[in-house]
Coordinates of C-alpha atoms and ligand atoms in Angstrom, one line a residue:
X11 CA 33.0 -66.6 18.6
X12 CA 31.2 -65.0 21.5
X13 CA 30.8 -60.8 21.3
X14 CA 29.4 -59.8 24.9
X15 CA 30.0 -56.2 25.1
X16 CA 27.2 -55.3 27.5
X17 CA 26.6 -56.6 31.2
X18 CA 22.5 -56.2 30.6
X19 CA 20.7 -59.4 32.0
X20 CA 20.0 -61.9 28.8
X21 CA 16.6 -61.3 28.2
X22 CA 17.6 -58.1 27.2
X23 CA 20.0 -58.9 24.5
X24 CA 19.4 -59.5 21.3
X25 CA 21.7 -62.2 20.1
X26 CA 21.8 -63.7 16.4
X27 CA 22.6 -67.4 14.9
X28 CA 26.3 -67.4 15.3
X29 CA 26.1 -65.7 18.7
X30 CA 27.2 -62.0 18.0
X31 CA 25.1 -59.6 20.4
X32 CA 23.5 -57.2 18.2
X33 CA 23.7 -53.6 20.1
X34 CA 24.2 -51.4 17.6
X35 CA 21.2 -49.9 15.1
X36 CA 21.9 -47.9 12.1
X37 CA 18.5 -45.7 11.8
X38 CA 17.9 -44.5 8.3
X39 CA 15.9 -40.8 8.5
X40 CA 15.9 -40.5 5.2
X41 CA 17.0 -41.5 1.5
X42 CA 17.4 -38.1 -0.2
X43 CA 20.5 -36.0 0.1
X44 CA 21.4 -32.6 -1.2
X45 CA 24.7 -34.3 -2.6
X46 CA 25.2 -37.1 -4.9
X47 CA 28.4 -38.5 -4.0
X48 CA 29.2 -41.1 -7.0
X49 CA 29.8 -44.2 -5.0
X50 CA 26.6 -43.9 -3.2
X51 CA 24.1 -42.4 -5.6
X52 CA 23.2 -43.0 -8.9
X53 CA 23.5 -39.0 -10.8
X54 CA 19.9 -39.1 -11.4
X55 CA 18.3 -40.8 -8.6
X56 CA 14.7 -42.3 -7.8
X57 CA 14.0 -41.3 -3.9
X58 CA 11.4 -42.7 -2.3
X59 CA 7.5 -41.7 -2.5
X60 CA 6.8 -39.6 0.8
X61 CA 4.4 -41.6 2.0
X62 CA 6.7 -44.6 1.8
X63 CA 9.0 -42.7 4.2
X64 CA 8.4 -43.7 8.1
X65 CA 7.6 -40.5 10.1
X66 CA 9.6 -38.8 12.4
X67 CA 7.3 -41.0 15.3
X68 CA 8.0 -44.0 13.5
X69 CA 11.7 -43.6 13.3
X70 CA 11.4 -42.7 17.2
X71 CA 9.1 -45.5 17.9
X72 CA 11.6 -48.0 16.5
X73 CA 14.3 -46.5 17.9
X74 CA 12.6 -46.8 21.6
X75 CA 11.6 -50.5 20.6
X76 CA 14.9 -51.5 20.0
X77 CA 16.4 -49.8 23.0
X78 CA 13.9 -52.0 24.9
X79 CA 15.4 -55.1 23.6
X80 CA 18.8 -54.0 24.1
X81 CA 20.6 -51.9 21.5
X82 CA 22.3 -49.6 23.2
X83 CA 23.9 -47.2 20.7
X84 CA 21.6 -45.9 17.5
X85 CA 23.5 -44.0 14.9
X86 CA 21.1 -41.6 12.7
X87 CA 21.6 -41.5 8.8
X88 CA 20.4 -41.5 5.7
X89 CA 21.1 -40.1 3.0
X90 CA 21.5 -37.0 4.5
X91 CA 20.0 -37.0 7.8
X92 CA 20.6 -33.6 8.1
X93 CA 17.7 -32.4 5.5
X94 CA 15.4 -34.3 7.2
X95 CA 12.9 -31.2 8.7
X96 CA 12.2 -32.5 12.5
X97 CA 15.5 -33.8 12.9
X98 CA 16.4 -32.4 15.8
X99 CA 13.1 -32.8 17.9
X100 CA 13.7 -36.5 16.9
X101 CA 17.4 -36.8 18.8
X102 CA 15.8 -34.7 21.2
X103 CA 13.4 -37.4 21.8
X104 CA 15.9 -40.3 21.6
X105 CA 18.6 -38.9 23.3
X106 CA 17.2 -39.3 26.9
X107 CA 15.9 -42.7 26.6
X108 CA 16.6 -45.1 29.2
X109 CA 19.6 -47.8 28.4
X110 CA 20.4 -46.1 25.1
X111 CA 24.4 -45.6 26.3
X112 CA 25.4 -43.3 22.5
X113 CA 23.2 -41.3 20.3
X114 CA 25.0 -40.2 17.4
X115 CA 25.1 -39.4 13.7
X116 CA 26.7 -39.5 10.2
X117 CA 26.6 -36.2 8.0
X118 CA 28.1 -35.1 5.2
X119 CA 28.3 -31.7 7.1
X120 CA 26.9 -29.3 4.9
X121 CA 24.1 -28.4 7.0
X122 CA 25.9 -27.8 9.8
X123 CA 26.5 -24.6 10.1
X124 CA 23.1 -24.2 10.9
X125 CA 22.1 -27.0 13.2
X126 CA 25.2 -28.3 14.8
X127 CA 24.7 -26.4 17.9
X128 CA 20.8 -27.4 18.1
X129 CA 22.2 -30.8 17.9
X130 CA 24.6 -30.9 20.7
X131 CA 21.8 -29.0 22.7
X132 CA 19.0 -31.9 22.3
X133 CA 21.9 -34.5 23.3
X134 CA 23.6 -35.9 20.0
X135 CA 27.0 -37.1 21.3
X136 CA 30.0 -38.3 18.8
X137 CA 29.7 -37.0 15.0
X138 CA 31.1 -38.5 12.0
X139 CA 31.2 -36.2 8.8
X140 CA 32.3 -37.5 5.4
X141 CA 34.7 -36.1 3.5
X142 CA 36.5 -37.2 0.7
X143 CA 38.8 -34.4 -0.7
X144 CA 39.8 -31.3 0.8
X145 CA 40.6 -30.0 -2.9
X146 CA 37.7 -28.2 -4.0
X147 CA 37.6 -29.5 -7.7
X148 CA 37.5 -32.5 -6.5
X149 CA 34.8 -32.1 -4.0
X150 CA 32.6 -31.1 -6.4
X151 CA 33.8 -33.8 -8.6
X152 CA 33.0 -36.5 -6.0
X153 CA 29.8 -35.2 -4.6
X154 CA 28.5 -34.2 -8.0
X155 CA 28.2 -30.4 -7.3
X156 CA 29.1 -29.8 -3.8
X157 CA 31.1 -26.5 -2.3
X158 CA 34.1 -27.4 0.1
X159 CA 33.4 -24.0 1.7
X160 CA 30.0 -25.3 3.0
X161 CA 31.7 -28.3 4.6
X162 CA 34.3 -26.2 6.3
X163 CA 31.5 -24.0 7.6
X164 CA 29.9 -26.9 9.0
X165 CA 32.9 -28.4 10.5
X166 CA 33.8 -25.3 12.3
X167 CA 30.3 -25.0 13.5
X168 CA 30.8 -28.8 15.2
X169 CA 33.5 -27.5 16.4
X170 CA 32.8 -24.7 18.0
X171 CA 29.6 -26.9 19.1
X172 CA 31.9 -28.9 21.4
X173 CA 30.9 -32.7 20.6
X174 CA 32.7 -35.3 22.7
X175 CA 34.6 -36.3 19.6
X176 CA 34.5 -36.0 15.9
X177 CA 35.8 -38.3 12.9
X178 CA 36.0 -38.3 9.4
X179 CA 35.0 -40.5 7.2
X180 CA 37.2 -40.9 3.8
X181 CA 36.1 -43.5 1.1
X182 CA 39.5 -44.0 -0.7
X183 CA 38.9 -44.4 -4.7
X184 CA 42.0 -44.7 -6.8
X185 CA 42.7 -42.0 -9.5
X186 CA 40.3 -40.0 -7.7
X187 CA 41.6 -39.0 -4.3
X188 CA 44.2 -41.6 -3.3
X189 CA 47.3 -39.0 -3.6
X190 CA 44.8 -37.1 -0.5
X191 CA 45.0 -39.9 2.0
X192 CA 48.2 -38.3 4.0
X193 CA 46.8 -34.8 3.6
X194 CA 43.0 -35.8 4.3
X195 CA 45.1 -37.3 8.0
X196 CA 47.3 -34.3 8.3
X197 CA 43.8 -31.8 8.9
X198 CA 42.3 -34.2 10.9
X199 CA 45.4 -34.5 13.6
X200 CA 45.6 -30.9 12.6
X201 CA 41.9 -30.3 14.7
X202 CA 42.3 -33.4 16.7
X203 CA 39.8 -35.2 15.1
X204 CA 39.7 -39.5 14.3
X205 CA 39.7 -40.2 10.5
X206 CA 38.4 -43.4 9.3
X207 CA 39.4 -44.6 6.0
X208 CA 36.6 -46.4 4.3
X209 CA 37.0 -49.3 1.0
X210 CA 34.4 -48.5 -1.1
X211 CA 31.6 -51.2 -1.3
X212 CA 29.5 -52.9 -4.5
X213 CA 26.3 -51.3 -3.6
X214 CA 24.3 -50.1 -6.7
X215 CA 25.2 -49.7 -10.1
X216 CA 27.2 -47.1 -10.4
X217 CA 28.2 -45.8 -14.4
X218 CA 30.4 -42.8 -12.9
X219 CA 33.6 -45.1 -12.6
X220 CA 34.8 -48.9 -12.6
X221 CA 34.8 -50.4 -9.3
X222 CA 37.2 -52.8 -9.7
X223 CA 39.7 -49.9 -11.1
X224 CA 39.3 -47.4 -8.3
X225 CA 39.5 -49.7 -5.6
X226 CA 42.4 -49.2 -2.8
X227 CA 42.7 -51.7 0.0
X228 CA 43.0 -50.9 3.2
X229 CA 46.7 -52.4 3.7
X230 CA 48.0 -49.8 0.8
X231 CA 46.0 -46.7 2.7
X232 CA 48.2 -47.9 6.0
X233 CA 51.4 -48.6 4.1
X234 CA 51.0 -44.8 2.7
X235 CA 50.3 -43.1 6.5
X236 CA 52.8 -45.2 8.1
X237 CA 55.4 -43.2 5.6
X238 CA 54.7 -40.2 7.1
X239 CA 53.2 -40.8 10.6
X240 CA 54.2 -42.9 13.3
X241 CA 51.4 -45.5 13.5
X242 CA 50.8 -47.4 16.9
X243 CA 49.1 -50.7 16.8
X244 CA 46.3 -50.1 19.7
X245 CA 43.0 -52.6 20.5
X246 CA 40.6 -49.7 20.6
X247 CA 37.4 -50.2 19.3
X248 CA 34.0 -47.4 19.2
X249 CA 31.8 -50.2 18.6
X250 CA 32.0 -50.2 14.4
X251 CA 34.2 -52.4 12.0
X252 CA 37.3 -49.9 12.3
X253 CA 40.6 -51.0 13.2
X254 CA 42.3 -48.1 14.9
X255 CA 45.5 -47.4 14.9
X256 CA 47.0 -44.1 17.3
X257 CA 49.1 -41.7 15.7
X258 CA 52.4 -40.8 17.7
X259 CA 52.7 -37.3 19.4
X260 CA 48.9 -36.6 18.5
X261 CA 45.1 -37.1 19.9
X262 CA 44.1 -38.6 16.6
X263 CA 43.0 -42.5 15.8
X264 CA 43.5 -43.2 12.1
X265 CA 40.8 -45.8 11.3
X266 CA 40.5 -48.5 8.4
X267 CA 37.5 -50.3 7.4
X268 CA 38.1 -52.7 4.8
X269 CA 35.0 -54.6 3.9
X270 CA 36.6 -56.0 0.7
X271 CA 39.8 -57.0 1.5
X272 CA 40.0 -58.2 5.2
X273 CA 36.3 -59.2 6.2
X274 CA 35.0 -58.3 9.4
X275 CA 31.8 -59.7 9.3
X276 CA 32.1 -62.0 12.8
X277 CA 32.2 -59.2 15.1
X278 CA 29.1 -57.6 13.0
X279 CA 27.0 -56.3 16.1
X280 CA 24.4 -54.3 14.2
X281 CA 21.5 -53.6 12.3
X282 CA 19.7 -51.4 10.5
X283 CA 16.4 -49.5 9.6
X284 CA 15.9 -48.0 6.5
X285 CA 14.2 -45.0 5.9
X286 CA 11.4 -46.6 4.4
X287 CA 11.2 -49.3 8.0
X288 CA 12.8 -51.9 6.4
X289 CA 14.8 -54.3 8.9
X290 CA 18.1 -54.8 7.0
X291 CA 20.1 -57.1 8.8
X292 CA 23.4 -57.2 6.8
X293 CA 24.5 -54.6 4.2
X294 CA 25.8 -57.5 2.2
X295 CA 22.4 -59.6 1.9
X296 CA 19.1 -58.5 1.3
X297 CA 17.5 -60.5 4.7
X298 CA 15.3 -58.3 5.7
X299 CA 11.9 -57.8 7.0
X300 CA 9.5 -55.2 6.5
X301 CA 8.3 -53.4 9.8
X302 CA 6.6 -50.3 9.1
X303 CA 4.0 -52.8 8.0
X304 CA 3.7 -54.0 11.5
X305 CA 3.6 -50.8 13.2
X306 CA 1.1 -49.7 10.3
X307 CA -1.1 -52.7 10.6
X308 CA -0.7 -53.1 14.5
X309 CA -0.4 -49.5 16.2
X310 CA 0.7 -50.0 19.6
X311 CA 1.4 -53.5 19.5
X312 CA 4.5 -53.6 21.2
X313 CA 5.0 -57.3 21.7
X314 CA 3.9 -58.1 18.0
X315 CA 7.1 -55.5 17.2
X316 CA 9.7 -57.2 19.6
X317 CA 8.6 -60.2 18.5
X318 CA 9.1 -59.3 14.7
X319 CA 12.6 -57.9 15.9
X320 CA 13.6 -61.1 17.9
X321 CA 12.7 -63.4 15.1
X322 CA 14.5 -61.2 12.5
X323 CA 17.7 -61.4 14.4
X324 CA 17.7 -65.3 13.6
X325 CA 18.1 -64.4 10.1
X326 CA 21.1 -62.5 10.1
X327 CA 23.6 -63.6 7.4
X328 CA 26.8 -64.7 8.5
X329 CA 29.0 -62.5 6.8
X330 CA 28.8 -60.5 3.1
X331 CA 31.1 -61.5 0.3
X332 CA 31.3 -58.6 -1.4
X333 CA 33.0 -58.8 -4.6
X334 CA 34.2 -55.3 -6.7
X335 CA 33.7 -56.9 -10.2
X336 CA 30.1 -57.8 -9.5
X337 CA 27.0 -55.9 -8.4
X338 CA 25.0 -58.5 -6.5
X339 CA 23.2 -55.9 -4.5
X340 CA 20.9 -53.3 -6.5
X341 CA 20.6 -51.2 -3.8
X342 CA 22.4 -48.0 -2.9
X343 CA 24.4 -47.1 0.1
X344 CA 21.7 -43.9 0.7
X345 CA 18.8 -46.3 0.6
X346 CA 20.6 -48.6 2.6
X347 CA 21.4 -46.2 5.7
X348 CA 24.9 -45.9 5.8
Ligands
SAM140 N1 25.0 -38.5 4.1 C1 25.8 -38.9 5.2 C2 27.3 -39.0 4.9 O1 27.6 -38.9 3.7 O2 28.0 -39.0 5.8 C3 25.3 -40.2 5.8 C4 24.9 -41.3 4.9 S1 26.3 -42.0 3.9 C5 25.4 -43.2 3.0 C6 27.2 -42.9 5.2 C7 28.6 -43.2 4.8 O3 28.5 -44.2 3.8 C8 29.4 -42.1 4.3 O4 30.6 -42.0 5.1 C9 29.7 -42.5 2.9 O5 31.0 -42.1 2.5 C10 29.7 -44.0 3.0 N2 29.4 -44.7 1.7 C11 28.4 -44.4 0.8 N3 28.5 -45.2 -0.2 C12 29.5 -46.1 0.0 C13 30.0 -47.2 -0.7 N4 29.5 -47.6 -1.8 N5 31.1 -47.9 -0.1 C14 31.6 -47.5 1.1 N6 31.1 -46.4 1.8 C15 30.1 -45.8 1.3
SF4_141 FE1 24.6 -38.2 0.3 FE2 26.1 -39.3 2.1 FE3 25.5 -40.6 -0.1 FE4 27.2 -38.6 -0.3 S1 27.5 -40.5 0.9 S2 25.4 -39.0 -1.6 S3 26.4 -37.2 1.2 S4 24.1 -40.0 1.4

């Protein structure tokens, strides 16, 4: 199958093995996080030495490289990219580049309060911010020890902050906050936000619950809206693996991403950094290579880093077979860049 989604001349795409055009990075700023949501995070977690971390002119340098060889919409994450100190001199410095269509970011929200508006000021367009229960109990129960009243701070502050469009992100476990899914759609049509409902993925080891227990497909997250909203089959796409679907009478897109149950993998047009410059070119696999090293070893060697880029791109796996009973992959979603 052939994925062109941009008209840029063909020396400035980069375009993998089974001929998807890869336009989309995910850019990890960081792997720590003041929550520890339990299906991304082990309770007590190893982060990264500091000096592992890439620096703030690393993650721009890559971001600018890639750009060059034509990505054309970064996402920033993490972790939490919000606690990253610099942040927003870094989307400052992204935002304007030339070709780069969509600069935007995935929080978990709690931050803000404080720095939405400093966001939206140094040009960070769309916003996702995660949420998985609007009950406080269970908040805190799925993020470890976070406060729902910080998130709704936040929210409001994003609001308020005027981005072109806002989504939520729900990972859907059973037992957990399955019963939410209507309610967790109800608040987003409420504020006329998009709501993307997420299966949860094998990443990590995780002791806080059994995967293969909690896991809801996407087809019984539907099956529950479509009892109480009016869902419209539509073709719309933002450039991710969600399948949207319009709800009737409102503004809102209810999206489902279902990595486990209906696989996606061969529209996959991205990749992405980690926060410690790893090239990760499928969350599924661990084909990667390690550029920090080259930007380390070779400062200011461009053409040694497209180069490293380009031949990376013929490595991407074909698709991920991810599997709920097993953990194949060790590593976690934060360290992963989500
Ligand atoms: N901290 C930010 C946040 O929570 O939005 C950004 C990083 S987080 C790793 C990015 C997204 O990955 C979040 O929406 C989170 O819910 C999702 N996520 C984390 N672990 C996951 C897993 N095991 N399976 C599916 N989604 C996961
Ligand atoms: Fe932190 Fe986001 Fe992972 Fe939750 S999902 S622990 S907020 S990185």
């Amino acid at each position: 199958m052939t994925h062109v989604e941009t008209n840029q001349h063909p020396k400035k795409r980069l375009i993998d093995p089974y001929n998807r055009t890869i336009s989309y990075l995910r850019l990890s700023v960081t792997d720590r996080c003041n929550l520890r949501c339990t299906y991304c995070m082990a309770e007590k977690m190893q982060f990264l030495p500091r000096q592992k971390l890439l620096t703030l002119e690393e993650i721009r340098d890559f971001g600018k490289a890639f750009v060059t060889l034509g990505i054309n919409k970064i996402r920033l994450t993490g972790g939490e990219p919000l606690v990253r100190r610099g942040i927003i001199g870094l989307v400052d410095s992204l935002a304007s580049e030339e070709g780069l269509d969509e600069l935007t970011m995935t929080t978990n929200g709690l931050l803000l309060e404080k720095k939405a508006k400093d966001l939206k000021l140094a040009g960070l367009g769309r916003l996702n911010i995660s949420v998985d229960s609007l009950i406080p109990e269970k908040f805190r129960q799925l993020t470890r020890f976070g406060d729902i009243k910080d998130w709704h701070k936040g929210v409001n502050a994003a609001k308020e902050a005027q981005f072109s469009n806002i989504k939520l992100n729900v990972v859907v476990l059973k037992g957990f906050n399955d019963l939410e899914i209507c309610d967790l759609a109800e608040y987003a049509i409420a504020n006329e936000f998009d709501i993307s409902f997420i299966e949860e993925m094998p990443l990590g080891v995780t002791k806080s619950h059994d995967r293969v227990q909690t896991q809801v497909c996407c087809g019984d997250i539907k099956q529950q809206l479509s009892q109480k909203f009016e869902l419209i089959e539509t073709l719309e796409r933002t450039g991710g693996p969600s399948r949207y679907m319009r709800v009737a009478g409102t503004k809102s897109k209810i999206g489902f991403i279902s990595p486990i149950s209906e696989n996606f993998c061969g529209a996959c047009n991205r990749v992405r950094v980690t926060a410690d410059g790893r090239l990760l070119l499928c969350l599924g696999n661990e084909n990667s290579i390690d550029l920090k090293s080259i930007i380390r070893n070779h400062p200011g060697d461009e053409n040694m880093l497209n180069e490293a880029i380009r031949g990376a791109i013929q490595n991407k796996p074909e698709r991920h077979y991810f599997d709920p009973s097993r953990t194949d992959i060790l590593r976690f979603m934060n360290t992963t860049g989500g």
